[in-house]
Short mmCIF file of C-alpha atoms in Angstrom, two decimals:
data_model
loop_
_atom_site.label_atom_id
_atom_site.label_comp_id
_atom_site.label_asym_id
_atom_site.label_seq_id
_atom_site.Cartn_x
_atom_site.Cartn_y
_atom_site.Cartn_z
CA MET P 221 1.87 19.37 14.23
CA SER P 222 3.22 16.89 11.72
CA ALA P 223 1.90 13.36 11.35
CA PRO P 224 3.77 10.55 13.15
CA ALA P 225 6.39 8.81 11.06
CA ASN P 226 4.56 5.46 11.21
CA THR P 227 1.26 6.73 9.83
CA ARG P 228 0.19 5.66 6.37
CA SER P 229 -2.06 7.26 3.79
CA PHE P 230 -5.67 6.07 4.00
CA ARG P 231 -5.98 6.33 0.22
CA THR P 232 -2.88 4.18 -0.31
CA ARG P 233 -4.05 1.62 2.24
CA LEU P 234 -7.51 1.49 0.64
CA ALA P 235 -5.97 0.98 -2.81
CA LEU P 236 -3.67 -1.77 -1.53
CA GLN P 237 -6.48 -3.50 0.35
CA THR P 238 -8.70 -3.30 -2.72
CA MET P 239 -5.94 -4.80 -4.84
CA ILE P 240 -5.38 -7.58 -2.28
CA VAL P 241 -9.09 -8.44 -2.13
CA ALA P 242 -9.48 -8.18 -5.91
CA GLY P 243 -6.28 -10.17 -6.41
CA THR P 244 -7.52 -12.92 -4.10
CA LEU P 245 -10.83 -13.08 -5.97
CA VAL P 246 -9.14 -12.98 -9.37
CA ALA P 247 -6.64 -15.66 -8.33
CA GLY P 248 -9.40 -17.88 -6.94
CA PHE P 249 -11.58 -17.37 -9.99
CA GLY P 250 -8.58 -17.87 -12.26
CA ALA P 251 -7.66 -21.15 -10.57
CA ALA P 252 -11.24 -22.38 -10.86
CA ALA P 253 -11.46 -21.20 -14.48
CA TRP P 254 -8.11 -22.79 -15.30
CA TRP P 255 -9.21 -26.10 -13.73
CA TYR P 256 -12.53 -26.00 -15.58
CA ALA P 257 -10.83 -25.10 -18.86
CA SER P 258 -8.34 -27.92 -18.35
CA GLN P 259 -11.14 -30.40 -17.75
CA THR P 260 -13.05 -29.08 -20.75
CA LEU P 261 -10.02 -29.25 -23.01
CA GLU P 262 -9.23 -32.73 -21.71
CA ARG P 263 -12.77 -33.84 -22.53
CA SER P 264 -12.40 -32.24 -25.95
CA VAL P 265 -9.17 -34.23 -26.44
CA ASP P 266 -11.03 -37.41 -25.50
CA ASP P 267 -13.78 -36.46 -27.97
CA ARG P 268 -11.12 -35.88 -30.62
CA ILE P 269 -9.85 -39.39 -29.88
CA ILE P 270 -13.28 -41.05 -29.94
CA ALA P 271 -14.28 -39.50 -33.27
CA PRO P 272 -11.40 -40.97 -35.33
CA ALA P 273 -11.62 -44.15 -33.27
CA GLN P 274 -15.20 -44.57 -34.47
CA ARG P 275 -14.09 -44.00 -38.04
CA VAL P 276 -11.36 -46.61 -37.70
CA TRP P 277 -13.65 -49.05 -35.88
CA ASN P 278 -16.24 -48.83 -38.64
CA ARG P 279 -13.60 -49.65 -41.26
CA ILE P 280 -12.03 -52.76 -39.70
CA ASP P 281 -13.09 -56.32 -39.03
CA PRO P 282 -11.38 -59.34 -37.50
CA TYR P 283 -9.72 -60.10 -40.83
CA THR P 284 -8.21 -56.68 -41.57
CA THR P 285 -4.65 -57.04 -42.86
CA ASP P 286 -1.61 -54.93 -42.07
CA ASP P 287 -1.78 -53.23 -45.46
CA GLN P 288 -5.41 -52.43 -44.87
CA PHE P 289 -4.56 -50.98 -41.44
CA LYS P 290 -1.99 -48.78 -43.14
CA LEU P 291 -4.49 -47.58 -45.69
CA ILE P 292 -7.12 -46.94 -43.00
CA ALA P 293 -4.60 -44.98 -40.88
CA ASP P 294 -3.71 -42.88 -43.91
CA LEU P 295 -7.37 -42.19 -44.68
CA VAL P 296 -8.26 -41.31 -41.09
CA PHE P 297 -5.07 -39.59 -39.86
CA GLY P 298 -3.10 -38.74 -42.99
CA THR P 299 0.04 -40.63 -41.97
CA SER P 300 1.46 -41.61 -45.36
CA ALA P 301 4.44 -39.94 -46.98
CA GLU P 302 2.09 -37.98 -49.23
CA HIS P 303 0.51 -36.28 -46.21
CA ASN P 304 1.98 -33.94 -43.62
CA ALA P 305 2.87 -35.48 -40.27
CA THR P 306 0.13 -35.19 -37.66
CA HIS P 307 0.05 -35.41 -33.87
CA ALA P 308 -2.28 -38.46 -34.02
CA VAL P 309 -1.02 -42.05 -33.81
CA LEU P 310 -2.58 -45.47 -34.33
CA VAL P 311 -1.23 -48.60 -32.65
CA VAL P 312 -2.78 -52.09 -32.95
CA GLN P 313 -1.60 -54.83 -30.57
CA GLU P 314 -2.61 -58.46 -30.39
CA HIS P 315 -3.77 -59.81 -27.02
CA ALA P 316 -2.27 -63.30 -27.19
CA GLN P 317 1.41 -62.39 -27.48
CA GLY P 318 1.28 -58.63 -27.04
CA LYS P 319 2.59 -58.27 -30.56
CA THR P 320 2.25 -54.94 -32.31
CA LEU P 321 0.34 -55.63 -35.50
CA PHE P 322 0.48 -52.09 -36.80
CA ALA P 323 1.79 -48.69 -35.68
CA THR P 324 1.93 -45.38 -37.45
CA PRO P 325 5.46 -44.04 -38.01
CA ASN P 326 5.16 -41.34 -35.34
CA ALA P 327 3.90 -43.74 -32.63
CA PRO P 328 5.99 -43.81 -29.42
CA LYS P 329 8.12 -46.95 -29.02
CA ASP P 330 8.37 -47.22 -25.23
CA LEU P 331 4.76 -47.44 -24.08
CA ASN P 332 4.14 -51.20 -24.39
CA ALA P 333 3.72 -51.47 -20.63
CA TYR P 334 0.91 -48.90 -20.76
CA PHE P 335 -0.65 -50.64 -23.76
CA ARG P 336 -0.62 -54.13 -22.21
CA SER P 337 -2.14 -52.82 -18.99
CA CYS P 338 -5.18 -51.80 -21.03
CA PHE P 339 -5.75 -55.23 -22.62
CA PRO P 340 -9.13 -56.75 -21.71
CA THR P 341 -9.22 -59.69 -19.30
CA GLN P 342 -10.08 -63.22 -20.39
CA GLU P 343 -13.40 -62.84 -18.63
CA GLU P 344 -14.22 -59.73 -20.68
CA ILE P 345 -13.12 -61.47 -23.87
CA GLY P 346 -15.21 -64.52 -22.99
CA ARG P 347 -18.32 -62.40 -22.61
CA ALA P 348 -17.89 -61.01 -26.14
CA PRO P 349 -20.15 -62.54 -28.83
CA PRO P 350 -18.38 -64.75 -31.45
CA VAL P 351 -17.65 -63.25 -34.84
CA ALA P 352 -18.58 -65.29 -37.87
CA PRO P 353 -16.16 -65.35 -40.83
CA PRO P 354 -17.23 -64.57 -44.40
CA GLY P 355 -19.59 -67.23 -45.64
CA GLY P 356 -21.11 -67.96 -42.22
CA GLY P 357 -18.44 -70.43 -40.93
CA PRO P 358 -17.04 -70.46 -37.37
CA GLY P 359 -15.00 -67.47 -36.32
CA PRO P 360 -11.34 -67.47 -35.40
CA PRO P 361 -10.26 -68.77 -32.03
CA SER P 362 -10.16 -66.22 -29.28
CA GLY P 363 -6.85 -64.40 -29.01
CA ARG P 364 -5.74 -65.26 -32.59
CA ARG P 365 -6.09 -63.44 -35.83
CA HIS P 366 -7.62 -65.34 -38.73
CA SER P 367 -5.65 -65.59 -41.91
CA PRO P 368 -6.66 -62.83 -44.26
CA PRO P 369 -9.63 -63.58 -46.48
CA PRO P 370 -9.34 -63.78 -50.25
CA PRO P 371 -8.77 -60.45 -51.91
CA ARG P 372 -11.89 -58.43 -52.37
CA ARG P 373 -12.86 -56.79 -55.56
CA ASP P 374 -12.12 -53.11 -55.75
CA GLY P 375 -15.72 -52.16 -55.14
CA GLU P 376 -15.95 -54.37 -52.08
CA PHE P 377 -12.81 -52.87 -50.41
CA GLY P 378 -13.93 -49.32 -51.16
CA ASP P 379 -17.26 -50.10 -49.53
CA LEU P 380 -15.43 -51.52 -46.46
CA LEU P 381 -13.46 -48.29 -45.96
CA GLY P 382 -16.46 -46.17 -46.67
CA THR P 383 -14.65 -44.66 -49.64
CA PRO P 384 -15.32 -44.90 -53.37
CA GLY P 385 -13.26 -47.23 -55.52
CA PHE P 386 -9.91 -46.05 -56.78
CA GLY P 387 -9.40 -45.31 -60.42
CA ARG P 388 -13.05 -45.46 -61.45
CA PRO P 389 -16.34 -43.94 -60.26
CA PRO P 390 -18.34 -46.03 -57.81
CA PRO P 391 -21.00 -48.23 -59.36
CA PRO P 392 -24.65 -47.42 -58.81
CA PRO P 393 -26.14 -48.86 -55.61
CA GLN P 394 -28.12 -51.46 -57.53
CA GLU P 395 -24.92 -52.80 -59.19
CA ARG P 396 -22.88 -53.20 -55.94
CA GLU P 397 -22.36 -56.69 -54.59
CA LEU P 398 -21.62 -56.54 -50.87
CA SER P 399 -20.08 -59.62 -49.33
CA PHE P 400 -20.71 -60.53 -45.73
CA ARG P 401 -18.91 -58.08 -43.33
CA PRO P 402 -18.54 -59.37 -39.78
CA GLN P 403 -19.52 -56.96 -37.02
CA MET P 404 -16.57 -55.99 -34.78
CA PRO P 405 -17.68 -56.48 -31.19
CA MET P 406 -16.26 -54.17 -28.49
CA VAL P 407 -15.57 -56.17 -25.38
CA ARG P 408 -15.74 -53.18 -22.98
CA GLU P 409 -16.08 -49.43 -22.79
CA PRO P 410 -13.11 -47.47 -24.19
CA VAL P 411 -10.30 -46.76 -21.69
CA THR P 412 -8.36 -43.48 -21.75
CA PHE P 413 -4.98 -42.79 -20.14
CA THR P 414 -2.09 -40.32 -20.33
CA ALA P 415 1.52 -41.42 -20.87
CA ARG P 416 4.83 -39.63 -21.46
CA SER P 417 7.33 -40.63 -24.10
CA GLY P 418 10.30 -38.77 -25.46
CA GLY P 419 9.48 -35.63 -23.53
CA ILE P 420 5.96 -35.54 -25.00
CA ASP P 421 2.74 -36.25 -23.14
CA TRP P 422 0.22 -38.39 -25.04
CA ARG P 423 -3.48 -38.99 -24.46
CA PHE P 424 -4.54 -42.48 -25.59
CA GLY P 425 -7.86 -44.21 -26.00
CA ALA P 426 -7.94 -48.02 -25.89
CA PHE P 427 -10.65 -49.79 -27.92
CA SER P 428 -10.65 -53.58 -27.54
CA SER P 429 -12.06 -56.38 -29.65
CA PRO P 430 -11.76 -60.08 -28.71
CA THR P 431 -8.58 -60.37 -30.83
CA TYR P 432 -6.69 -57.10 -30.57
CA THR P 433 -6.85 -53.61 -29.11
CA ILE P 434 -6.38 -50.46 -31.11
CA PHE P 435 -4.82 -47.46 -29.41
CA ILE P 436 -5.47 -44.01 -30.82
CA GLY P 437 -3.43 -41.22 -29.29
CA LEU P 438 -3.07 -37.48 -29.61
CA SER P 439 -0.08 -35.41 -28.58
CA LEU P 440 -0.88 -33.02 -25.72
CA THR P 441 1.61 -30.42 -26.95
CA ASP P 442 -1.10 -28.33 -28.54
CA PHE P 443 -3.31 -28.93 -25.52
CA TYR P 444 -0.63 -27.63 -23.13
CA ALA P 445 0.14 -24.73 -25.44
CA GLU P 446 -3.52 -23.76 -25.40
CA ILE P 447 -3.64 -24.06 -21.61
CA ASN P 448 -0.51 -21.91 -21.30
CA ARG P 449 -1.93 -19.31 -23.67
CA MET P 450 -5.09 -19.16 -21.61
CA ALA P 451 -3.08 -18.93 -18.37
CA TRP P 452 -0.86 -16.11 -19.65
CA TRP P 453 -3.82 -14.28 -21.10
CA TYR P 454 -5.62 -14.56 -17.80
CA VAL P 455 -2.52 -13.46 -15.84
CA GLY P 456 -2.13 -10.42 -18.06
CA ALA P 457 -5.80 -9.57 -17.86
CA GLY P 458 -5.78 -10.14 -14.09
CA ALA P 459 -2.72 -7.90 -13.59
CA LEU P 460 -4.32 -5.18 -15.71
CA GLY P 461 -7.52 -5.59 -13.72
CA LEU P 462 -5.63 -5.26 -10.44
CA VAL P 463 -3.90 -2.08 -11.62
CA LEU P 464 -7.21 -0.65 -12.77
CA ALA P 465 -8.78 -1.67 -9.46
CA GLY P 466 -5.98 0.09 -7.57
CA PHE P 467 -6.34 3.30 -9.59
CA GLY P 468 -10.10 3.04 -9.26
CA ALA P 469 -9.76 2.72 -5.48
CA LEU P 470 -7.42 5.73 -5.42
CA TRP P 471 -9.88 7.79 -7.45
CA THR P 472 -12.86 6.67 -5.38
CA SER P 473 -11.06 7.30 -2.10
CA GLY P 474 -9.93 10.69 -3.40
CA GLN P 475 -13.53 11.62 -4.12
CA ALA P 476 -14.60 10.31 -0.72
CA MET P 477 -11.79 12.13 1.09
CA ARG P 478 -12.51 15.57 -0.40
CA PRO P 479 -14.67 16.60 2.57
CA LEU P 480 -11.92 15.51 4.95
CA GLU P 481 -9.41 17.55 2.97
CA ARG P 482 -11.60 20.59 3.53
CA VAL P 483 -11.69 19.76 7.24
CA VAL P 484 -7.87 19.51 7.35
CA SER P 485 -7.40 22.71 5.33
CA THR P 486 -9.75 24.65 7.59
CA ALA P 487 -8.19 23.24 10.75
CA GLN P 488 -4.74 24.29 9.53
CA ARG P 489 -5.93 27.86 9.04
CA LEU P 490 -7.39 28.05 12.53
CA THR P 491 -5.35 30.09 14.98
CA ALA P 492 -5.97 31.41 18.47
CA SER P 493 -6.39 34.87 16.97
CA ASP P 494 -8.96 33.72 14.41
CA LEU P 495 -11.45 31.07 15.42
CA ALA P 496 -14.17 32.38 13.12
CA GLU P 497 -13.16 29.99 10.30
CA ARG P 498 -15.80 27.39 9.41
CA ILE P 499 -15.70 24.29 7.25
CA PRO P 500 -17.79 24.79 4.08
CA VAL P 501 -20.50 22.23 3.33
CA GLN P 502 -21.10 21.34 -0.32
CA ARG P 503 -24.26 19.97 -1.83
CA ASP P 504 -22.61 16.76 -3.09
CA ASP P 505 -21.20 15.80 0.32
CA ASN P 506 -22.33 12.46 1.68
CA ARG P 507 -24.65 12.49 4.66
CA GLU P 508 -22.03 11.09 7.05
CA PHE P 509 -19.44 13.72 6.11
CA ALA P 510 -22.01 16.51 6.18
CA GLN P 511 -22.99 15.45 9.70
CA LEU P 512 -19.32 15.39 10.75
CA ILE P 513 -18.73 18.87 9.32
CA ASP P 514 -21.80 20.21 11.15
CA VAL P 515 -20.52 18.77 14.43
CA LEU P 516 -17.06 20.26 13.90
CA ASN P 517 -18.46 23.65 12.96
CA GLY P 518 -20.59 23.63 16.11
CA MET P 519 -17.58 22.68 18.19
CA MET P 520 -15.50 25.49 16.68
CA GLN P 521 -18.29 27.97 17.33
CA ARG P 522 -18.41 26.97 21.00
CA LEU P 523 -14.62 27.13 21.25
CA GLU P 524 -14.59 30.57 19.70
CA GLY P 525 -17.14 31.81 22.20
CA SER P 526 -15.30 30.32 25.18
CA PHE P 527 -11.92 31.59 24.00
CA GLN P 528 -13.16 35.09 23.31
CA GLN P 529 -14.75 35.15 26.74
CA ALA P 530 -11.47 34.03 28.38
CA VAL P 531 -9.46 36.59 26.42
CA ARG P 532 -11.85 39.39 27.32
CA PHE P 533 -11.79 38.34 30.96
CA THR P 534 -7.95 38.29 31.07
CA ALA P 535 -7.66 41.63 29.29
CA ASP P 536 -10.36 43.29 31.38
CA ALA P 537 -8.98 41.90 34.66
CA SER P 538 -5.46 42.98 33.79
CA HIS P 539 -6.67 46.41 32.77
CA GLU P 540 -8.79 46.84 35.90
CA LEU P 541 -5.89 45.77 38.14
CA LYS P 542 -3.52 48.36 36.72
CA THR P 543 -5.01 51.34 38.60
CA PRO P 544 -5.30 49.70 42.06
CA LEU P 545 -1.78 48.30 41.71
CA ALA P 546 -0.41 51.69 40.74
CA ILE P 547 -2.06 53.23 43.78
CA MET P 548 -0.77 50.45 46.05
CA LEU P 549 2.76 50.82 44.71
CA ALA P 550 2.68 54.58 45.19
CA ASP P 551 1.42 54.26 48.80
CA LEU P 552 3.94 51.52 49.60
CA ASP P 553 6.77 53.55 48.11
CA ASP P 554 5.75 56.52 50.22
CA ALA P 555 5.54 54.33 53.31
CA VAL P 556 9.01 52.87 52.69
CA ARG P 557 10.51 56.34 52.38
CA HIS P 558 8.82 57.59 55.58
CA THR P 559 9.81 54.67 57.85
CA ALA P 560 13.09 54.28 59.56
CA PRO P 561 15.45 51.95 57.68
CA GLY P 562 15.92 48.64 59.45
CA SER P 563 12.74 48.91 61.47
CA ALA P 564 10.08 46.17 61.40
CA GLU P 565 7.65 48.50 59.60
CA HIS P 566 10.29 49.30 56.95
CA GLU P 567 10.99 45.61 56.27
CA ARG P 568 7.27 44.88 56.06
CA PHE P 569 6.65 47.73 53.63
CA VAL P 570 9.63 46.68 51.45
CA SER P 571 8.30 43.13 51.28
CA LEU P 572 4.81 44.35 50.34
CA PHE P 573 6.31 46.68 47.73
CA GLU P 574 8.20 43.76 46.12
CA GLU P 575 5.09 41.57 46.04
CA ALA P 576 3.02 44.38 44.55
CA SER P 577 5.71 44.96 41.92
CA ARG P 578 5.66 41.27 41.13
CA LEU P 579 1.87 41.35 40.83
CA LYS P 580 2.18 44.32 38.48
CA GLN P 581 4.61 42.39 36.26
CA ILE P 582 2.26 39.40 36.13
CA THR P 583 -0.66 41.68 35.27
CA GLN P 584 1.29 43.36 32.49
CA SER P 585 2.40 39.97 31.15
CA LEU P 586 -1.17 38.63 31.17
CA LEU P 587 -2.39 41.71 29.37
CA LEU P 588 0.33 41.27 26.78
CA LEU P 589 -0.53 37.58 26.30
CA SER P 590 -4.25 38.31 26.04
CA GLN P 591 -3.51 40.80 23.28
CA ALA P 592 -1.32 38.24 21.51
CA ASP P 593 -4.01 35.53 21.82
CA ALA P 594 -6.62 37.86 20.40
CA GLY P 595 -4.32 38.88 17.54
CA ARG P 596 -4.37 42.48 18.70
CA LEU P 597 -0.75 42.78 19.82
CA PRO P 598 0.38 46.16 18.51
CA THR P 599 3.52 45.95 16.37
CA HIS P 600 5.45 48.66 14.57
CA PRO P 601 7.96 46.93 12.30
CA GLU P 602 10.82 48.88 10.79
CA ASN P 603 14.14 48.24 9.11
CA TYR P 604 17.10 48.74 11.42
CA ASP P 605 20.63 47.51 12.08
CA LEU P 606 20.28 44.65 14.56
CA SER P 607 24.04 44.33 15.03
CA LEU P 608 24.25 47.93 16.19
CA ASP P 609 21.13 47.63 18.34
CA LEU P 610 22.60 44.67 20.23
CA GLU P 611 25.42 46.84 21.60
CA ARG P 612 23.06 48.14 24.31
CA LEU P 613 22.10 44.58 25.19
CA ILE P 614 25.78 43.65 25.46
CA GLU P 615 26.43 46.59 27.78
CA ASP P 616 23.56 45.54 30.05
CA GLY P 617 24.76 41.96 29.93
CA GLU P 618 28.29 42.88 30.98
CA ILE P 619 26.92 44.75 33.99
CA LEU P 620 24.61 41.91 35.03
CA CYS P 621 27.23 39.22 34.43
CA GLY P 622 29.75 41.20 36.43
CA GLN P 623 27.35 41.39 39.36
CA ALA P 624 26.70 37.63 39.13
CA GLY P 625 30.37 36.69 38.72
CA LEU P 626 29.91 35.42 35.17
CA THR P 627 31.84 35.95 31.93
CA LEU P 628 30.07 37.38 28.88
CA GLU P 629 31.25 36.42 25.40
CA HIS P 630 29.75 37.84 22.21
CA HIS P 631 30.25 37.17 18.49
CA ILE P 632 28.14 39.67 16.55
CA GLU P 633 28.43 39.96 12.78
CA PRO P 634 28.26 43.62 11.78
CA GLY P 635 25.71 45.14 9.42
CA ILE P 636 22.86 42.63 9.82
CA MET P 637 19.57 44.34 9.00
CA VAL P 638 16.13 43.16 10.13
CA HIS P 639 12.54 44.22 9.59
CA ALA P 640 10.80 43.91 12.96
CA ASP P 641 9.38 45.77 15.94
CA ARG P 642 12.49 47.02 17.72
CA ALA P 643 10.95 47.20 21.22
CA LEU P 644 9.34 43.75 21.08
CA LEU P 645 12.44 42.07 19.67
CA GLN P 646 14.62 43.72 22.34
CA GLN P 647 12.29 42.32 24.99
CA VAL P 648 12.79 38.82 23.54
CA PHE P 649 16.59 39.15 23.65
CA GLN P 650 16.54 40.64 27.16
CA ASN P 651 14.39 37.74 28.39
CA LEU P 652 16.83 35.18 26.98
CA LEU P 653 19.82 37.03 28.42
CA SER P 654 18.14 37.30 31.82
CA ASN P 655 17.40 33.56 31.88
CA ALA P 656 20.97 32.73 30.78
CA ILE P 657 22.33 34.74 33.73
CA LYS P 658 19.71 33.54 36.20
CA TYR P 659 20.08 29.80 35.44
CA ASN P 660 23.87 29.56 35.41
CA ARG P 661 26.55 28.07 37.60
CA PRO P 662 29.03 30.13 39.66
CA GLN P 663 31.93 31.47 37.59
CA GLY P 664 30.04 30.39 34.49
CA ARG P 665 29.83 31.83 31.02
CA VAL P 666 27.18 33.48 28.84
CA SER P 667 27.65 33.62 25.06
CA LEU P 668 25.73 35.81 22.57
CA THR P 669 25.99 35.09 18.84
CA LEU P 670 24.44 36.84 15.85
CA ALA P 671 25.02 35.50 12.34
CA GLN P 672 23.34 35.43 8.94
CA HIS P 673 23.49 32.54 6.44
CA ASP P 674 21.21 31.01 3.81
CA GLY P 675 18.80 33.95 4.08
CA GLN P 676 18.29 33.34 7.80
CA ILE P 677 19.24 35.58 10.73
CA VAL P 678 20.11 33.55 13.84
CA PHE P 679 20.55 35.02 17.31
CA ALA P 680 21.78 32.43 19.84
CA VAL P 681 22.18 32.61 23.61
CA ALA P 682 24.21 29.92 25.42
CA ASN P 683 25.04 29.51 29.10
CA THR P 684 26.86 27.01 31.26
CA GLY P 685 23.97 26.12 33.51
CA ALA P 686 22.80 22.64 34.41
CA ALA P 687 21.12 20.56 31.72
CA ILE P 688 17.34 20.90 31.49
CA PRO P 689 15.70 17.51 32.19
CA ALA P 690 14.30 15.83 29.09
CA GLU P 691 10.79 15.70 30.59
CA ASN P 692 10.85 19.50 31.04
CA GLN P 693 12.21 20.48 27.64
CA GLN P 694 8.84 20.09 25.90
CA ARG P 695 7.09 22.22 28.53
CA LEU P 696 9.52 25.11 28.77
CA PHE P 697 7.32 27.39 26.66
CA GLU P 698 4.08 26.62 28.51
CA ARG P 699 2.52 29.36 30.61
CA PHE P 700 3.29 29.31 34.33
CA PHE P 701 5.57 26.28 33.92
CA ARG P 702 8.62 26.29 36.13
CA GLY P 703 11.26 23.63 36.60
CA ASP P 704 10.91 24.18 40.37
CA LYS P 705 7.78 22.07 40.88
CA ALA P 706 7.35 23.30 44.48
CA HIS P 707 7.50 26.94 43.31
CA THR P 708 9.78 27.77 46.25
CA ARG P 709 11.10 30.83 44.40
CA GLN P 710 14.69 29.80 44.88
CA THR P 711 15.07 31.44 41.47
CA ASP P 712 13.05 34.56 40.79
CA GLY P 713 10.35 34.24 38.12
CA PHE P 714 6.71 33.28 37.60
CA GLY P 715 6.80 31.03 34.50
CA LEU P 716 5.68 33.46 31.79
CA GLY P 717 8.99 34.76 30.45
CA LEU P 718 9.64 32.17 27.73
CA ASN P 719 5.98 32.04 26.73
CA ILE P 720 5.89 35.82 26.33
CA ALA P 721 9.19 35.75 24.42
CA THR P 722 7.72 33.11 22.09
CA GLU P 723 4.62 35.22 21.40
CA LEU P 724 6.69 38.35 20.81
CA ALA P 725 9.03 36.49 18.47
CA ARG P 726 6.06 35.06 16.56
CA ALA P 727 4.57 38.56 16.26
CA ASN P 728 7.80 39.57 14.47
CA GLY P 729 7.78 36.53 12.17
CA ALA P 730 10.56 34.83 14.14
CA GLU P 731 10.85 31.46 15.86
CA LEU P 732 12.21 30.89 19.35
CA ARG P 733 13.34 27.37 20.19
CA LEU P 734 15.57 25.34 22.43
CA VAL P 735 18.48 24.08 20.32
CA SER P 736 20.14 21.78 22.87
CA SER P 737 20.55 21.29 26.58
CA ARG P 738 23.33 19.04 27.74
CA GLU P 739 25.51 19.02 30.82
CA ASP P 740 27.18 22.41 31.30
CA GLU P 741 25.64 24.05 28.19
CA THR P 742 22.14 25.12 27.14
CA VAL P 743 21.48 26.95 23.87
CA PHE P 744 18.39 28.93 22.78
CA GLU P 745 18.09 30.63 19.41
CA VAL P 746 15.82 33.09 17.63
CA ARG P 747 15.61 32.47 13.89
CA MET P 748 14.03 34.89 11.39
CA LYS P 749 14.13 35.58 7.67
CA ALA P 750 16.46 38.26 6.38
CA PRO P 751 14.66 41.21 4.73
#
């Protein structure tokens, strides 16, 4: 029996389910890892902003000029023409008028609204401590830049930037004269924000003094590229992991299913004639499978015992009934011949003789089936011309069809050779012919066909009887099944003919089947391999 069309492989389902579960876990872990990596990289970007911001903040004071801002930006970010362009920008904006005091060349031009939103409030500026100018005088008014102080000597400016003097080595510490450097107060904690300009996302940090706010920004292009590289790497690794998980599940399920494969293989070899087959148990079998195999082996042992007992009973009963039936038939035949025809005793004896003959046929059929079930059906295969052998069947068919008022048609290809038991195969054909005549309509037709093609020999019998109901077609070959559910014997028979024909055909390596049964035509065929 083949598996239903809608069944699916357990191994394939296990592999798919494993991949789904693993994929869900990998996707969930990947999303969490991607979020964590994004947050970590974002914090690292903020750290990369704060570090140069501290360097800039330590190099400026309230009196830093535009040229000094330019020099500081070049020292910190490398933004001059002598340096390669970087992804860092520096923007300085005054609070009072929102005027840009300084901006590196690569700074975005359309983010003033973002910048002004990060200016400190007057309350925050008011809380900031005043900044004294050089010499200890009052500081500049809030919101305004003081005019630049007198030029510093080269040593003083180099000390302000934290760099040595240009053009000469720095003087020893004891020779340096440091003028007063006001401390730059920070009016609030740095503010960070993300803005988009020119198709590029920027991350800015805002650092505010009472007079102006400096904005240091980094392009997020490299940040996004790193995120995308991580995402694609994780997708590739996840896909590879899913494939490996699927193959691993297939391999694991294959190892787990090996005991079941032995069960299936053994079950396929079991036949009614050989129930002695047992499922082997291996030392590496899991406990659950070993227990299942033990249960199945015990079940098969009990089935073998019950079946052998039933076969022996059928064979012995049939054999023991042969002698009494023979004696009964002989006595009834003698009684029929010694009674006057037409008398009540003669009719009674004829009826008993027919019933005894019927009982003898059933007994012989049961004996034949018991031998087939036990695998002890005697066969004597030989090579012979089936086309020539069917001539006798055609002669018998013409006589029977003539008596029943039917027409016999035959299409027999000449010279078809078979290797089979002649007597058993003839009994199969005679059974089919008898049924075709018996279950036919008045003035009907019976057709016999023998042909060979594609290495197959096909013998077909068709008649013009009524269609067999669909619910009966699957049970035609069952023992004692008859379409007449009441068993009124309107048509002679006892429900073993097709079953016996099936067993005899199987004993010859042939297959008997119902090809079709529609209104006014039913076709049976016997198919066997050509020698």
